Amino acid sequence: MSHDLWRDAAILRADPQLTALVAEAVAVRERAWVPYSGFRVGAALVGESGRVYLGVNVENASYGVAVCAERTAVVSAVAQGERRFREIAIVTDATELAAPCGVCRQTLAEFALAEEGQDLFVTLVSLGGTASRLQLSALLPLAFTPRSFQVRPIR
Ligand code: THU
């Protein structure tokens, strides 16, 4: 299955580019603003240009205002003019694998699943010892994307 590409941190370490990307996500994670949950998340998003855009979760005294690390990275990339992406690495210190929330999947899909055949690799690392690499299309099957507007509703 496409979402079982990697389930092994050793395989992850065998890819130097991915290792470097994960290291960036690990480092930026320290900057997360998480006074309420204490759950730090770091994200490193690679654009088609090769540039890396970093994100952390930023919480708020008004809890619902919190923004996830993945969305912080996407917003930063788009603000800097990049809209096509190769890979995102997401790091938490959970033991179990922590996959992006539904809102972040949808935000990533806006850019990464916009065109036929397009996809995005998502590398998940839980510092508790689990890693996995899968595709966004597996995380968000049958996604509503910009292409969905061209589909006529069934009556
Ligand atoms: N969080 C993320 O940053 N990314 C996710 O995909 C899931 C959750 C953050 C939001 C909040 O600051 C903390 O994790 C606990 O939910």
PDB file of C-alpha atoms and ligand atoms in Angstrom:
ATOM      1  CA  MET A   1       0.000   0.000   0.000  1.00  0.00           C
ATOM      2  CA  SER A   2       1.250   3.469  -0.857  1.00  0.00           C
ATOM      3  CA  HIS A   3       0.966   4.696   2.729  1.00  0.00           C
ATOM      4  CA  ASP A   4       3.269   1.932   3.971  1.00  0.00           C
ATOM      5  CA  LEU A   5       6.310   3.006   1.971  1.00  0.00           C
ATOM      6  CA  TRP A   6       8.467   3.396   5.051  1.00  0.00           C
ATOM      7  CA  ARG A   7       7.804   2.382   8.578  1.00  0.00           C
ATOM      8  CA  ASP A   8      11.388   2.272   9.671  1.00  0.00           C
ATOM      9  CA  ALA A   9      13.574   5.056  11.027  1.00  0.00           C
ATOM     10  CA  ALA A  10      16.677   3.217   9.770  1.00  0.00           C
ATOM     11  CA  ILE A  11      15.505   3.563   6.163  1.00  0.00           C
ATOM     12  CA  LEU A  12      14.868   7.240   6.846  1.00  0.00           C
ATOM     13  CA  ARG A  13      18.444   7.739   8.018  1.00  0.00           C
ATOM     14  CA  ALA A  14      19.709   6.094   4.805  1.00  0.00           C
ATOM     15  CA  ASP A  15      18.498   9.080   2.747  1.00  0.00           C
ATOM     16  CA  PRO A  16      20.816  12.039   3.444  1.00  0.00           C
ATOM     17  CA  GLN A  17      18.521  14.696   1.942  1.00  0.00           C
ATOM     18  CA  LEU A  18      15.594  13.490   3.961  1.00  0.00           C
ATOM     19  CA  THR A  19      17.757  13.249   7.064  1.00  0.00           C
ATOM     20  CA  ALA A  20      18.773  16.894   6.594  1.00  0.00           C
ATOM     21  CA  LEU A  21      15.152  17.938   6.127  1.00  0.00           C
ATOM     22  CA  VAL A  22      14.085  16.082   9.256  1.00  0.00           C
ATOM     23  CA  ALA A  23      16.957  17.753  11.125  1.00  0.00           C
ATOM     24  CA  GLU A  24      15.582  21.165  10.095  1.00  0.00           C
ATOM     25  CA  ALA A  25      12.130  20.201  11.369  1.00  0.00           C
ATOM     26  CA  VAL A  26      13.640  18.926  14.626  1.00  0.00           C
ATOM     27  CA  ALA A  27      15.539  22.199  15.109  1.00  0.00           C
ATOM     28  CA  VAL A  28      12.659  24.554  14.311  1.00  0.00           C
ATOM     29  CA  ARG A  29      10.342  22.561  16.568  1.00  0.00           C
ATOM     30  CA  GLU A  30      12.153  24.161  19.517  1.00  0.00           C
ATOM     31  CA  ARG A  31      10.590  27.478  18.498  1.00  0.00           C
ATOM     32  CA  ALA A  32       7.012  26.211  18.806  1.00  0.00           C
ATOM     33  CA  TRP A  33       4.818  28.431  20.976  1.00  0.00           C
ATOM     34  CA  VAL A  34       2.928  25.845  23.017  1.00  0.00           C
ATOM     35  CA  PRO A  35       2.204  27.183  26.530  1.00  0.00           C
ATOM     36  CA  TYR A  36      -1.170  25.412  26.614  1.00  0.00           C
ATOM     37  CA  SER A  37      -0.582  21.943  25.147  1.00  0.00           C
ATOM     38  CA  GLY A  38       3.178  21.597  25.603  1.00  0.00           C
ATOM     39  CA  PHE A  39       3.073  19.579  22.343  1.00  0.00           C
ATOM     40  CA  ARG A  40       5.757  20.890  20.014  1.00  0.00           C
ATOM     41  CA  VAL A  41       5.507  20.321  16.280  1.00  0.00           C
ATOM     42  CA  GLY A  42       8.104  21.279  13.664  1.00  0.00           C
ATOM     43  CA  ALA A  43       7.554  21.199   9.909  1.00  0.00           C
ATOM     44  CA  ALA A  44       9.984  21.585   7.009  1.00  0.00           C
ATOM     45  CA  LEU A  45       8.432  21.963   3.567  1.00  0.00           C
ATOM     46  CA  VAL A  46      10.536  21.691   0.400  1.00  0.00           C
ATOM     47  CA  GLY A  47       9.432  23.757  -2.564  1.00  0.00           C
ATOM     48  CA  GLU A  48       9.992  22.803  -6.180  1.00  0.00           C
ATOM     49  CA  SER A  49      12.820  25.384  -6.182  1.00  0.00           C
ATOM     50  CA  GLY A  50      14.579  23.385  -3.467  1.00  0.00           C
ATOM     51  CA  ARG A  51      13.998  26.084  -0.870  1.00  0.00           C
ATOM     52  CA  VAL A  52      12.872  24.933   2.551  1.00  0.00           C
ATOM     53  CA  TYR A  53      10.073  26.666   4.457  1.00  0.00           C
ATOM     54  CA  LEU A  54       9.838  26.061   8.168  1.00  0.00           C
ATOM     55  CA  GLY A  55       6.845  26.035  10.459  1.00  0.00           C
ATOM     56  CA  VAL A  56       5.948  25.518  14.104  1.00  0.00           C
ATOM     57  CA  ASN A  57       2.656  25.386  15.933  1.00  0.00           C
ATOM     58  CA  VAL A  58       1.665  28.712  17.438  1.00  0.00           C
ATOM     59  CA  GLU A  59      -0.926  28.580  20.206  1.00  0.00           C
ATOM     60  CA  ASN A  60      -3.018  31.337  21.730  1.00  0.00           C
ATOM     61  CA  ALA A  61      -4.679  32.201  25.047  1.00  0.00           C
ATOM     62  CA  SER A  62      -7.875  31.938  23.013  1.00  0.00           C
ATOM     63  CA  TYR A  63      -7.266  28.224  22.390  1.00  0.00           C
ATOM     64  CA  GLY A  64      -9.138  27.880  19.101  1.00  0.00           C
ATOM     65  CA  VAL A  65      -6.833  30.404  17.456  1.00  0.00           C
ATOM     66  CA  ALA A  66      -3.900  27.934  17.475  1.00  0.00           C
ATOM     67  CA  VAL A  67      -2.210  27.314  14.132  1.00  0.00           C
ATOM     68  CA  CYS A  68      -0.484  24.027  13.339  1.00  0.00           C
ATOM     69  CA  ALA A  69       3.135  23.751  12.216  1.00  0.00           C
ATOM     70  CA  GLU A  70       2.212  22.411   8.776  1.00  0.00           C
ATOM     71  CA  ARG A  71       0.013  25.392   7.979  1.00  0.00           C
ATOM     72  CA  THR A  72       2.630  27.833   9.258  1.00  0.00           C
ATOM     73  CA  ALA A  73       5.083  26.321   6.758  1.00  0.00           C
ATOM     74  CA  VAL A  74       2.612  26.437   3.842  1.00  0.00           C
ATOM     75  CA  VAL A  75       1.640  30.037   4.568  1.00  0.00           C
ATOM     76  CA  SER A  76       5.290  31.042   4.754  1.00  0.00           C
ATOM     77  CA  ALA A  77       6.034  29.358   1.411  1.00  0.00           C
ATOM     78  CA  VAL A  78       3.089  30.944  -0.350  1.00  0.00           C
ATOM     79  CA  ALA A  79       3.993  34.357   1.077  1.00  0.00           C
ATOM     80  CA  GLN A  80       7.456  33.916  -0.427  1.00  0.00           C
ATOM     81  CA  GLY A  81       6.056  33.017  -3.826  1.00  0.00           C
ATOM     82  CA  GLU A  82       6.358  29.226  -3.792  1.00  0.00           C
ATOM     83  CA  ARG A  83       3.246  27.110  -4.408  1.00  0.00           C
ATOM     84  CA  ARG A  84       4.541  23.758  -5.596  1.00  0.00           C
ATOM     85  CA  PHE A  85       6.088  21.351  -3.151  1.00  0.00           C
ATOM     86  CA  ARG A  86       8.159  18.180  -3.168  1.00  0.00           C
ATOM     87  CA  GLU A  87       8.172  16.969   0.394  1.00  0.00           C
ATOM     88  CA  ILE A  88       7.195  17.888   3.924  1.00  0.00           C
ATOM     89  CA  ALA A  89       8.792  16.548   7.093  1.00  0.00           C
ATOM     90  CA  ILE A  90       6.766  16.794  10.282  1.00  0.00           C
ATOM     91  CA  VAL A  91       8.334  16.141  13.671  1.00  0.00           C
ATOM     92  CA  THR A  92       6.715  15.674  17.067  1.00  0.00           C
ATOM     93  CA  ASP A  93       7.968  14.081  20.249  1.00  0.00           C
ATOM     94  CA  ALA A  94       5.083  11.647  20.406  1.00  0.00           C
ATOM     95  CA  THR A  95       5.678   7.922  20.753  1.00  0.00           C
ATOM     96  CA  GLU A  96       2.917   6.979  18.373  1.00  0.00           C
ATOM     97  CA  LEU A  97       3.094   8.331  14.865  1.00  0.00           C
ATOM     98  CA  ALA A  98       1.353  11.725  14.750  1.00  0.00           C
ATOM     99  CA  ALA A  99      -0.139  12.470  11.332  1.00  0.00           C
ATOM    100  CA  PRO A 100      -1.272  15.960  10.276  1.00  0.00           C
ATOM    101  CA  CYS A 101      -4.733  17.077  11.355  1.00  0.00           C
ATOM    102  CA  GLY A 102      -7.556  17.268   8.842  1.00  0.00           C
ATOM    103  CA  VAL A 103      -7.310  21.022   8.392  1.00  0.00           C
ATOM    104  CA  CYS A 104      -3.597  20.747   7.561  1.00  0.00           C
ATOM    105  CA  ARG A 105      -4.234  17.910   5.106  1.00  0.00           C
ATOM    106  CA  GLN A 106      -6.769  20.124   3.352  1.00  0.00           C
ATOM    107  CA  THR A 107      -4.380  23.095   3.316  1.00  0.00           C
ATOM    108  CA  LEU A 108      -1.612  20.955   1.812  1.00  0.00           C
ATOM    109  CA  ALA A 109      -4.065  19.514  -0.746  1.00  0.00           C
ATOM    110  CA  GLU A 110      -4.894  22.988  -2.034  1.00  0.00           C
ATOM    111  CA  PHE A 111      -1.407  23.110  -3.556  1.00  0.00           C
ATOM    112  CA  ALA A 112      -0.211  19.516  -3.654  1.00  0.00           C
ATOM    113  CA  LEU A 113      -3.274  17.787  -5.094  1.00  0.00           C
ATOM    114  CA  ALA A 114      -4.447  20.623  -7.337  1.00  0.00           C
ATOM    115  CA  GLU A 115      -3.478  18.961 -10.606  1.00  0.00           C
ATOM    116  CA  GLU A 116      -4.092  15.508 -12.051  1.00  0.00           C
ATOM    117  CA  GLY A 117      -1.305  13.116 -11.013  1.00  0.00           C
ATOM    118  CA  GLN A 118       0.181  15.552  -8.501  1.00  0.00           C
ATOM    119  CA  ASP A 119       1.078  14.418  -4.986  1.00  0.00           C
ATOM    120  CA  LEU A 120       3.296  15.231  -2.029  1.00  0.00           C
ATOM    121  CA  PHE A 121       5.532  13.024   0.077  1.00  0.00           C
ATOM    122  CA  VAL A 122       4.903  13.408   3.780  1.00  0.00           C
ATOM    123  CA  THR A 123       7.562  12.195   6.188  1.00  0.00           C
ATOM    124  CA  LEU A 124       6.358  11.778   9.733  1.00  0.00           C
ATOM    125  CA  VAL A 125       8.814  11.477  12.575  1.00  0.00           C
ATOM    126  CA  SER A 126       7.881  10.899  16.186  1.00  0.00           C
ATOM    127  CA  LEU A 127      10.953  11.418  18.315  1.00  0.00           C
ATOM    128  CA  GLY A 128       9.609   8.643  20.525  1.00  0.00           C
ATOM    129  CA  GLY A 129      10.939   6.304  17.845  1.00  0.00           C
ATOM    130  CA  THR A 130       8.553   5.990  14.907  1.00  0.00           C
ATOM    131  CA  ALA A 131       8.919   7.236  11.358  1.00  0.00           C
ATOM    132  CA  SER A 132       6.882   6.837   8.226  1.00  0.00           C
ATOM    133  CA  ARG A 133       6.814   8.271   4.722  1.00  0.00           C
ATOM    134  CA  LEU A 134       3.612   8.313   2.774  1.00  0.00           C
ATOM    135  CA  GLN A 135       1.770  10.380   0.223  1.00  0.00           C
ATOM    136  CA  LEU A 136      -0.750  13.115   0.883  1.00  0.00           C
ATOM    137  CA  SER A 137      -3.269  11.368  -1.380  1.00  0.00           C
ATOM    138  CA  ALA A 138      -3.204   8.425   1.049  1.00  0.00           C
ATOM    139  CA  LEU A 139      -3.765  10.760   4.005  1.00  0.00           C
ATOM    140  CA  LEU A 140      -6.614  12.565   2.259  1.00  0.00           C
ATOM    141  CA  PRO A 141      -8.337  10.261  -0.210  1.00  0.00           C
ATOM    142  CA  LEU A 142     -11.020  11.697  -2.470  1.00  0.00           C
ATOM    143  CA  ALA A 143      -9.894  15.192  -1.535  1.00  0.00           C
ATOM    144  CA  PHE A 144     -11.861  18.303  -2.337  1.00  0.00           C
ATOM    145  CA  THR A 145      -9.408  20.347  -4.402  1.00  0.00           C
ATOM    146  CA  PRO A 146      -9.493  23.227  -6.880  1.00  0.00           C
ATOM    147  CA  ARG A 147     -10.223  20.555  -9.520  1.00  0.00           C
ATOM    148  CA  SER A 148     -13.429  19.620  -7.726  1.00  0.00           C
ATOM    149  CA  PHE A 149     -15.092  22.766  -9.030  1.00  0.00           C
ATOM    150  CA  GLN A 150     -15.032  21.267 -12.514  1.00  0.00           C
ATOM    151  CA  VAL A 151     -17.020  18.229 -11.421  1.00  0.00           C
ATOM    152  CA  ARG A 152     -20.733  18.556 -12.097  1.00  0.00           C
ATOM    153  CA  PRO A 153     -22.870  17.545  -9.143  1.00  0.00           C
ATOM    154  CA  ILE A 154     -24.849  14.309  -9.565  1.00  0.00           C
ATOM    155  CA  ARG A 155     -28.602  15.007  -9.360  1.00  0.00           C
TER     156      ARG A 155
HETATM  157  N1  THU B   1      -0.686  20.409  15.927  1.00  0.00           N
HETATM  158  C1  THU B   1       0.118  20.658  14.857  1.00  0.00           C
HETATM  159  O1  THU B   1       0.950  21.576  14.890  1.00  0.00           O
HETATM  160  N2  THU B   1      -0.030  19.891  13.754  1.00  0.00           N
HETATM  161  C2  THU B   1      -0.951  18.910  13.621  1.00  0.00           C
HETATM  162  O2  THU B   1      -1.117  18.368  12.548  1.00  0.00           O
HETATM  163  C3  THU B   1      -1.739  18.495  14.771  1.00  0.00           C
HETATM  164  C4  THU B   1      -1.693  19.380  15.956  1.00  0.00           C
HETATM  165  C5  THU B   1      -0.546  21.240  17.116  1.00  0.00           C
HETATM  166  C6  THU B   1      -1.708  22.141  17.390  1.00  0.00           C
HETATM  167  C7  THU B   1      -1.576  22.361  18.876  1.00  0.00           C
HETATM  168  O3  THU B   1      -0.677  23.445  19.081  1.00  0.00           O
HETATM  169  C8  THU B   1      -0.915  21.103  19.396  1.00  0.00           C
HETATM  170  O4  THU B   1      -0.390  20.436  18.260  1.00  0.00           O
HETATM  171  C9  THU B   1      -1.853  20.176  20.132  1.00  0.00           C
HETATM  172  O5  THU B   1      -2.991  19.913  19.381  1.00  0.00           O
END
